[in-house]
Coordinates of C-alpha atoms in Angstrom, one line a residue:
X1 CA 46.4 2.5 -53.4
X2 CA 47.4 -1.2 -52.9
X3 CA 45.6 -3.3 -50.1
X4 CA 48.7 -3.3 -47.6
X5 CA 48.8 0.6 -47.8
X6 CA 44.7 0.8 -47.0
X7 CA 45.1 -1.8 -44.0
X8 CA 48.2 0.0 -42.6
X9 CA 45.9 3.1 -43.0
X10 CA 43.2 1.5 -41.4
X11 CA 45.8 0.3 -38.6
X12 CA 47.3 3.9 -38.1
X13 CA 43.8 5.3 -37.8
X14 CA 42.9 2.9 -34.9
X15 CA 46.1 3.5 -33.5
X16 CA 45.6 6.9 -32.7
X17 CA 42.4 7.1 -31.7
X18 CA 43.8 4.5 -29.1
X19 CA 46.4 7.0 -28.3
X20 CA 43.8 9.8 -28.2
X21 CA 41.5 8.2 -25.6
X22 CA 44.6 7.2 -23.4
X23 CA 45.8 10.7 -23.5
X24 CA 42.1 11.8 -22.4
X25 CA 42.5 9.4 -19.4
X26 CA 46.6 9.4 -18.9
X27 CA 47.4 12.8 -19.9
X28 CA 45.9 15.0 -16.9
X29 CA 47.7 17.5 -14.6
X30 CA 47.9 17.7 -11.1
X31 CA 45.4 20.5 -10.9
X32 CA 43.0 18.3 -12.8
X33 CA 42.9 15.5 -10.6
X34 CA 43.1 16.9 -7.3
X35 CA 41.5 20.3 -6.4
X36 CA 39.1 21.8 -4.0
X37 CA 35.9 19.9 -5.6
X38 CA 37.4 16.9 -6.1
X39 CA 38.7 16.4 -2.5
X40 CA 34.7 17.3 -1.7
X41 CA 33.6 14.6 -3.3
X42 CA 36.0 12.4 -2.2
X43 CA 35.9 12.8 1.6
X44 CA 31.7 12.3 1.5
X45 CA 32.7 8.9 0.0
X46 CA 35.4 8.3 2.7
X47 CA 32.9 8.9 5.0
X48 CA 30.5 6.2 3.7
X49 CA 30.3 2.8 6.1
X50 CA 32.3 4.4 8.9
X51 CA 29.8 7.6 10.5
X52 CA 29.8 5.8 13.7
X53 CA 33.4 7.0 14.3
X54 CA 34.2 9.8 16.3
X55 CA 36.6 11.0 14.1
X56 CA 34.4 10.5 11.0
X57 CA 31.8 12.5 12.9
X58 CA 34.6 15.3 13.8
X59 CA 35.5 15.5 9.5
X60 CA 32.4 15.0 8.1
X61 CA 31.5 18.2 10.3
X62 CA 33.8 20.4 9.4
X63 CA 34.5 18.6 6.0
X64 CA 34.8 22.0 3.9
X65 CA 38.0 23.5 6.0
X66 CA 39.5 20.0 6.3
X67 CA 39.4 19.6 2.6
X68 CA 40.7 22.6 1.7
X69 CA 43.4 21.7 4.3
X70 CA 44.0 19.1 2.3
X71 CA 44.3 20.5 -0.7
X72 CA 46.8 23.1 0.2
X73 CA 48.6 20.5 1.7
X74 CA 49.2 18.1 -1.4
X75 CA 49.1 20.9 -4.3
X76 CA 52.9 22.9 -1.7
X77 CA 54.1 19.0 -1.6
X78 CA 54.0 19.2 2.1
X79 CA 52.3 16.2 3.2
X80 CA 53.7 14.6 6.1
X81 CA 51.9 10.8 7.0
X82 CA 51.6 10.5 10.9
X83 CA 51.1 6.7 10.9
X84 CA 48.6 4.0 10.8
X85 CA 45.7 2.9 13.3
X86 CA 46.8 -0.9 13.9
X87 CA 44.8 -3.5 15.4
X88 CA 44.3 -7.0 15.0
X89 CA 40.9 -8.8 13.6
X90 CA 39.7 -12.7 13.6
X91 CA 38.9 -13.9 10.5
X92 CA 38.0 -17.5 10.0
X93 CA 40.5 -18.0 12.8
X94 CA 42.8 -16.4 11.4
X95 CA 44.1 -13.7 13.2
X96 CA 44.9 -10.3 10.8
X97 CA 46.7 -7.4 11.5
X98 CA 45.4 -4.6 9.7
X99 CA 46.8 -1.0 9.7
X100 CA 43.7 1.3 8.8
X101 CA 44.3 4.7 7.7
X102 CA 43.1 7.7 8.9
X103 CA 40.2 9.4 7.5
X104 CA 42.1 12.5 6.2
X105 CA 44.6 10.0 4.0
X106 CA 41.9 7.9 3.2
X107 CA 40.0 11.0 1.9
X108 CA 43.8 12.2 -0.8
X109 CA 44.0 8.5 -1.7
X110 CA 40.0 8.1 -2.9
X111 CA 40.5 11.6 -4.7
X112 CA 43.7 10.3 -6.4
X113 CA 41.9 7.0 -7.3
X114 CA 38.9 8.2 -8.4
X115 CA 39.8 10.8 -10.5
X116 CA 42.6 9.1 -12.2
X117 CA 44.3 5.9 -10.7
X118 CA 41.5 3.7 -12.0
X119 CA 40.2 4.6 -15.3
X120 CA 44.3 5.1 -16.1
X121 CA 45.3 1.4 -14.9
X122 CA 41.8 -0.6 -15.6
X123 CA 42.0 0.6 -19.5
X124 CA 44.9 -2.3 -19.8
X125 CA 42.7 -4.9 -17.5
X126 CA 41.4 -7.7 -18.8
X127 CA 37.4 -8.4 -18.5
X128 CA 37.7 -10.6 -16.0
X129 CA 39.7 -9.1 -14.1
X130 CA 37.3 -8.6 -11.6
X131 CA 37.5 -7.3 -8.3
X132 CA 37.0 -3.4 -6.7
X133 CA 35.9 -2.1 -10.0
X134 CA 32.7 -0.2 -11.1
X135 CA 30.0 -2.8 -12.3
X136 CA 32.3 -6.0 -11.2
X137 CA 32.6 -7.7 -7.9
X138 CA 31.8 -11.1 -6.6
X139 CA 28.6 -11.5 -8.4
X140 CA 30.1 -10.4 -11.4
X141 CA 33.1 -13.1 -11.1
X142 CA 31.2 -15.6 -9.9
X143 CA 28.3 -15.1 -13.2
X144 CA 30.9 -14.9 -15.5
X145 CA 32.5 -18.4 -14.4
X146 CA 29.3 -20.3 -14.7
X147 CA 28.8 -18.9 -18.1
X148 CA 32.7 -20.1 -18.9
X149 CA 31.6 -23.7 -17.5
X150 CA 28.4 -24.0 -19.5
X151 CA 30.4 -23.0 -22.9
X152 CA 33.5 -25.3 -22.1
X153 CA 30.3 -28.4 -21.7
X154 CA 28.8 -26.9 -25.1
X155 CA 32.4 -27.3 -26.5
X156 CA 34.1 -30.5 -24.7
X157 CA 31.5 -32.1 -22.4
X158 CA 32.8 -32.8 -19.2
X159 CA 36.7 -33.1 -20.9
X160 CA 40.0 -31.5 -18.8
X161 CA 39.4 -29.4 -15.9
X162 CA 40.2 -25.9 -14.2
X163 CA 43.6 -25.0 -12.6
X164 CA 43.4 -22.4 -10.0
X165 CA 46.1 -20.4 -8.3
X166 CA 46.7 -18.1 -5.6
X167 CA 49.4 -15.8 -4.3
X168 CA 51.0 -16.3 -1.1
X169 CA 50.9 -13.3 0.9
X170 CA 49.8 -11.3 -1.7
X171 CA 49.7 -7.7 -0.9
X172 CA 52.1 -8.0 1.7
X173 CA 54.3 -9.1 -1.1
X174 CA 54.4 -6.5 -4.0
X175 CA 57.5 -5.0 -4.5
X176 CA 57.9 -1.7 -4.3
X177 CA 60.5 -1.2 -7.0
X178 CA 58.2 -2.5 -9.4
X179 CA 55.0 -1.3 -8.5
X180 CA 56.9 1.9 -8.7
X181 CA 58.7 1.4 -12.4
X182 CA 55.0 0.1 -14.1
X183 CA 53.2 3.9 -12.2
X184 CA 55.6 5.8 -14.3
X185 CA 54.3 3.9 -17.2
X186 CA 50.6 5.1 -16.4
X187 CA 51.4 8.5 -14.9
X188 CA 52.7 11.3 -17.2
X189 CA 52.3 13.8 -14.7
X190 CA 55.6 14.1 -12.1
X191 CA 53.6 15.8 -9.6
X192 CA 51.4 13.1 -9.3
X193 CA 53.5 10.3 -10.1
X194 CA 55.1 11.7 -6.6
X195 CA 52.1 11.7 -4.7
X196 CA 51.3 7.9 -6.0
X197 CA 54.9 7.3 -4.7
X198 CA 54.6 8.6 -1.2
X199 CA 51.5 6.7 -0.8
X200 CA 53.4 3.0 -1.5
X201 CA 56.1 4.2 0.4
X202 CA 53.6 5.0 3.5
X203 CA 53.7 1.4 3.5
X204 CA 56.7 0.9 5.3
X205 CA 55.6 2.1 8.5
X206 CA 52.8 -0.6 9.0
X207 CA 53.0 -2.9 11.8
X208 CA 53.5 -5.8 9.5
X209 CA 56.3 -4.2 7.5
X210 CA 60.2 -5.7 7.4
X211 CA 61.8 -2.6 7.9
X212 CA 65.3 -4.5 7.6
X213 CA 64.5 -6.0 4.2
X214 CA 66.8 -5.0 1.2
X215 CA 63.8 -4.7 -0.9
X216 CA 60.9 -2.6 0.0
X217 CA 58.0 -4.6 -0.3
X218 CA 54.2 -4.7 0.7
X219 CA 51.0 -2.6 0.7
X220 CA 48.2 -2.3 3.4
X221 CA 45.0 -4.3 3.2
X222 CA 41.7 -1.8 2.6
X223 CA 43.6 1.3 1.3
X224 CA 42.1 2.1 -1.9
X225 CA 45.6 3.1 -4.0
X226 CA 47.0 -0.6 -2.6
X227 CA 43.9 -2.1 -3.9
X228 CA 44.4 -0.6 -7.8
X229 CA 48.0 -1.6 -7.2
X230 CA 46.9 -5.2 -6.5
X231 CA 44.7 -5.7 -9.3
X232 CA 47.4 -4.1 -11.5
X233 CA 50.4 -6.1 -10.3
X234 CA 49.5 -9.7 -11.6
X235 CA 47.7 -8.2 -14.6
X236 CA 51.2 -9.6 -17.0
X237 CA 50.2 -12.9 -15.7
X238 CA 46.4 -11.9 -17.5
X239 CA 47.5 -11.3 -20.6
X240 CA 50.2 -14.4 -20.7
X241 CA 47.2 -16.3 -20.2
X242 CA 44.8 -14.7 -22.1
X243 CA 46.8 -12.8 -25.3
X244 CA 49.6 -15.3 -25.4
X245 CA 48.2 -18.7 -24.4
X246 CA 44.9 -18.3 -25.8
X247 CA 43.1 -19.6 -22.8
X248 CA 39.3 -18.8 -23.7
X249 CA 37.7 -19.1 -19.9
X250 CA 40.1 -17.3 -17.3
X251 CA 39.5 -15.2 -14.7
X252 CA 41.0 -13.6 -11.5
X253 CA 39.4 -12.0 -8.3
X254 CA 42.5 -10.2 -7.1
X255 CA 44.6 -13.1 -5.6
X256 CA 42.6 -15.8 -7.0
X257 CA 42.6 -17.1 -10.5
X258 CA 41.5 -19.6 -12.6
X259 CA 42.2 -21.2 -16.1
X260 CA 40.0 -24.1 -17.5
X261 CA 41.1 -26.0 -20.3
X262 CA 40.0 -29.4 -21.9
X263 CA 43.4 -30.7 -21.6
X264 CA 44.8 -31.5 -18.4
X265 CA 48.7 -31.3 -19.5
X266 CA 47.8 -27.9 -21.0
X267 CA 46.4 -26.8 -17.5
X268 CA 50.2 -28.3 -16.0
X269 CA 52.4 -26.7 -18.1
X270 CA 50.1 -23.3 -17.3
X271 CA 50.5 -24.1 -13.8
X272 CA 54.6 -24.4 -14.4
X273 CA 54.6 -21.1 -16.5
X274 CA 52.6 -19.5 -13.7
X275 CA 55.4 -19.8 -11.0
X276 CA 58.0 -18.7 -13.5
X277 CA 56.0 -15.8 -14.6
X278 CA 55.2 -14.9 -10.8
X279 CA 58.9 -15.2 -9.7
X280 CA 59.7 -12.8 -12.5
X281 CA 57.2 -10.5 -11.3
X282 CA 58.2 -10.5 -7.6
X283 CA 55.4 -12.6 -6.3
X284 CA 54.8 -16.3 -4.9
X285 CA 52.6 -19.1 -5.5
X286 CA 50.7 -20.8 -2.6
X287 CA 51.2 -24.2 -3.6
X288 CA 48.9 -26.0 -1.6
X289 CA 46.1 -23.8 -3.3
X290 CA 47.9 -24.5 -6.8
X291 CA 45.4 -27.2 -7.9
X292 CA 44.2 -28.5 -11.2
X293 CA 40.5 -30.3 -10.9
X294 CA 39.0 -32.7 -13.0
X295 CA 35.4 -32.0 -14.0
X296 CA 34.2 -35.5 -14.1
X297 CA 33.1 -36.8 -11.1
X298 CA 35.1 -34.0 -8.6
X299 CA 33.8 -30.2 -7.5
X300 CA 36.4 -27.1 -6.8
X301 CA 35.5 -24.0 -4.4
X302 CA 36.3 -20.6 -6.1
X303 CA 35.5 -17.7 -3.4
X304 CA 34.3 -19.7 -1.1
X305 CA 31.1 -21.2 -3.3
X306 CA 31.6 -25.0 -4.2
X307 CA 30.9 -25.7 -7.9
X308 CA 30.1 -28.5 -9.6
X309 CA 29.3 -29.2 -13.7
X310 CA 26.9 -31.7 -14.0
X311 CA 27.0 -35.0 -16.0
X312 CA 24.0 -32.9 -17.7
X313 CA 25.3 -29.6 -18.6
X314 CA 24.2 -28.1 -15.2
X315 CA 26.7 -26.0 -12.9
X316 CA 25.6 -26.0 -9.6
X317 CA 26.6 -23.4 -6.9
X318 CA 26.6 -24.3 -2.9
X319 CA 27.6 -22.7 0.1
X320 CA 31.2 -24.0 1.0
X321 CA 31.6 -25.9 4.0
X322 CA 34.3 -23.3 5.8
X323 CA 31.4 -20.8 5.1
X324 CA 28.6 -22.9 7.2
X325 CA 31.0 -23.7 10.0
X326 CA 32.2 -19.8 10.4
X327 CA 28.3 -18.8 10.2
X328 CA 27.1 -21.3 13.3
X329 CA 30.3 -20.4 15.5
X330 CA 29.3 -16.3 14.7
X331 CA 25.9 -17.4 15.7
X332 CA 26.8 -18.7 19.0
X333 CA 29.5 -16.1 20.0
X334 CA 27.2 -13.5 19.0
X335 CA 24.4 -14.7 21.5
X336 CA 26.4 -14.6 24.0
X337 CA 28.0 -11.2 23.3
X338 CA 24.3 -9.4 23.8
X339 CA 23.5 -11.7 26.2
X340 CA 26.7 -10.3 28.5
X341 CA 25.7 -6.7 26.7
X342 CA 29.0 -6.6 24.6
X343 CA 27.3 -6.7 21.1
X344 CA 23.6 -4.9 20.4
X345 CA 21.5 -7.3 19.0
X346 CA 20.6 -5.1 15.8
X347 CA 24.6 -5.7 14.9
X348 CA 24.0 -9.3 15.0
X349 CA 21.3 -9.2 13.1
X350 CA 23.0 -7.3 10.5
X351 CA 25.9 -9.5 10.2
X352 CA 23.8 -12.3 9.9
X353 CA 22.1 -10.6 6.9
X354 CA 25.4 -9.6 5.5
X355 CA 26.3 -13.5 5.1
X356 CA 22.7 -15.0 4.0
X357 CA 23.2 -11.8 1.3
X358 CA 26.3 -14.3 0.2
X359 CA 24.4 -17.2 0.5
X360 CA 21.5 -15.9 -1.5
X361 CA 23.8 -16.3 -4.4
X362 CA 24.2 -19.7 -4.1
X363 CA 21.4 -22.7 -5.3
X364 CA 21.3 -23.8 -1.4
X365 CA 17.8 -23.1 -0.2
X366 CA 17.6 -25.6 2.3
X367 CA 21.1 -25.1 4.2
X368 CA 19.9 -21.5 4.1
X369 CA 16.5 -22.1 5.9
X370 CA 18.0 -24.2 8.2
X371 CA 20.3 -21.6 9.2
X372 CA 17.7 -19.0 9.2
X373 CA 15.7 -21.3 11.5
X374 CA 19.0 -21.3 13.4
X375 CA 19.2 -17.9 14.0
X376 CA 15.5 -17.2 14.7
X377 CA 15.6 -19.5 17.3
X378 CA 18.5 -18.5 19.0
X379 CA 17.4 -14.3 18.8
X380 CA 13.8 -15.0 19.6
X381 CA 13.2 -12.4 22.1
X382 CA 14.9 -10.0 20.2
X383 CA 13.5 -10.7 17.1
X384 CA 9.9 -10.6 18.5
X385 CA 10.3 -7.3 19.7
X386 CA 11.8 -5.8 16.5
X387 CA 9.7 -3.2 14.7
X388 CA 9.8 -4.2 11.4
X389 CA 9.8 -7.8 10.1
X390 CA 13.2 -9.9 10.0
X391 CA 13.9 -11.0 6.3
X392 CA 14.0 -14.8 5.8
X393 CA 12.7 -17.6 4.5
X394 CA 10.3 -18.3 7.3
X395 CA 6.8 -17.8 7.1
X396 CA 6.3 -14.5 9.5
X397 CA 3.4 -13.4 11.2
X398 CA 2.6 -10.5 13.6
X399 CA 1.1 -11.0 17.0
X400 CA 0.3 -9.7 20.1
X401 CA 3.2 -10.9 21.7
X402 CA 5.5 -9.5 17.9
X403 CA 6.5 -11.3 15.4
X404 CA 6.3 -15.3 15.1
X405 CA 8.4 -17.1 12.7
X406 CA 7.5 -20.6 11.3
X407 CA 9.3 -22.8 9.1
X408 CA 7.6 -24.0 5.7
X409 CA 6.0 -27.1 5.4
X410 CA 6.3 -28.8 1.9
X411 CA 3.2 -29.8 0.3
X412 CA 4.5 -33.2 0.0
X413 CA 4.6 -33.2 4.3
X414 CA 1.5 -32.1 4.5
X415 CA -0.7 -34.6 2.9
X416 CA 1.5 -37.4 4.7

């Protein structure tokens, strides 16, 4: 046996164990992926985050019959969608519409995902390809591009830059047609490949949708098939980057990616591919948020963290501006919300530790006990009377009258 016959052996043997393990993940029936203890599982999840709804409440309750209602209903092909809860939502000031499903859809849609949708589209991802995915997220993204900065230093020093892109409208965007034709790819099984399809075409009856557009186009925000759909809709763009161009440190967060390079008129001719590559695929480029940043002497902001690689070596991660501003204007509209009695003040307090949880991540100690002080100041009364101590970086202490809250005094201070 020559040396080209063992190597193609050794290819075909790779090849299909490849083919075996997609088949274990690809190759499951209908029955498989949704049934009676699936749909179980599924609707406890569903439930997660949202108990204080009534009809949360009403499923959870009698969860067993409305699962099993469920399942009869999707294994006869009778499912008939009855619309969307729409509202509107401030974000940044930025008003949102958001069509929210209800809990019974949201319940066939989790089974779906879980139980197929996304082991079967995340075996083509790339690592960092990071968002909605078991063991990656935010902190995940954001570790794995300070690791990418301190190899490019080890490599080039503080040579080229970083080009990041984002989509313009992204999910509202996606066209159906091709989310469609790249499913059938993925899905063997017609029975579900149908149920995927009625999902995406659910789509069209959201507030936002252009009912009068020749192409059907757009998923919802929060719905967990649209969000597997997202990640897998930009993924060519991934492996252009990655398989074709070579590019060593790349990543993407859903609508936000990045390339870095040590040559600048490498990162601009990625940046001109990019819109080709995304008008092929049906999507468009913000450009305004199309930049390429040189790492001498300049920072960028990549999900909302400012970053900054040091003449040293060092990258350094701060809170962005946007972020501070939105925080003090919650502050004060929250303190008068449960002043008027239109918020409780345990919400407040919990949104507030939702943000310092994302500002935790970041190396900006001081801005973040300047806030805290912030907050504690404003809450006081409420935070006085609180059971439990508030967590901050404060000095705490427990009193007659509850809890006190001081701010540290460094050494240096002292002595002077």
């Amino acid at each position: 046996m020559t040396s080209e016959e063992r190597r193609e052996g050794r290819y075909q043997r790779r090849k299909a164990k490849r083919e075996a393990k997609a088949r274990e993940v690809t190759g499951k029936s209908f029955g498989e992926v949704v049934n009676f203890g699936n749909l179980i599982r599924a609707g406890k999840g569903a439930c997660d985050g949202s108990r204080w709804k009534t009809s949360t409440i009403l499923f959870e309750a009698n969860l067993l019959s409305e699962c099993k209602d469920i399942d009869d209903t999707l294994t006869a092909e009778r499912r008939r969608f009855k619309g969307f809860h729409s509202f509107t939502t401030v974000e940044h000031g930025k008003a949102r519409a958001i069509d929210a499903l209800p809990i019974k859809e949201r319940t066939g849609q989790k089974c779906l995902c879980q139980n197929y949708l996304t082991k079967a589209y995340s075996r083509s991802f790339i690592n960092t390809n990071s968002a909605s995915l078991e063991g990656r997220g935010m902190d995940y993204a954001l570790e794995t591009l300070c690791g990418q900065l301190r190899a490019h230093y080890r490599k080039h020093g503080l040579q080229g830059g970083i080009y990041q892109f984002d989509f313009k409208g992204y999910f509202g965007s996606l066209p159906h047609d091709r989310i469609k034709a790249r499913a059938r790819k993925i899905i063997q099984d017609d029975k579900l490949f149908r149920l995927y399809c009625s999902y995406i075409d659910d789509f069209l009856k959201m507030r936002t949708a252009d009912r009068n557009a020749e192409r059907p186009r757009g998923v919802g925000l929060g719905s967990e098939v649209s969000q597997i759909t997202a990640l897998d809709a930009a993924s060519p763009i991934d492996h252009y980057f990655k398989d074709r161009r070579r590019v060593e440190a790349y990543g993407r967060y859903m609508d936000d990616g990045y390339a870095i390079s040590p040559s600048l008129e490498e990162l601009r001719d990625l940046d001109r591919c990019n819109h080709l590559m995304a008008a092929d695929l049906g999507l468009t480029l913000n450009d305004k948020k199309c930049t390429i940043t040189p790492f001498r002497h300049h920072s960028f902001t990549f999900l909302k963290v400012r970053f900054t690689l040091q003449e040293s070596g060092k990258v350094t991660m701060k809170l962005g501006r946007r972020s501070i501003k939105a925080i003090r204007r919650k502050m004060d509209i929250f303190r008068r919300w449960v002043t008027e009695g239109k918020m409780d003040a345990e919400d407040a307090i919990q949104s507030y530790q939702s943000w310092r949880a994302h500002a935790k991540r970041c190396d900006s100690y001081r801005t973040l006990e300047a806030m805290d002080a912030r907050f504690v100041s404003m809450f006081a009364p409420e935070l006085r009377r609180r059971k439990n101590k508030f967590p901050c970086t404060l000095r705490a202490k427990k009193t007659r009258a509850g809890w006190e809250y001081t701010r540290n005094i460094p050494p240096a201070q002292k002595a002077a």
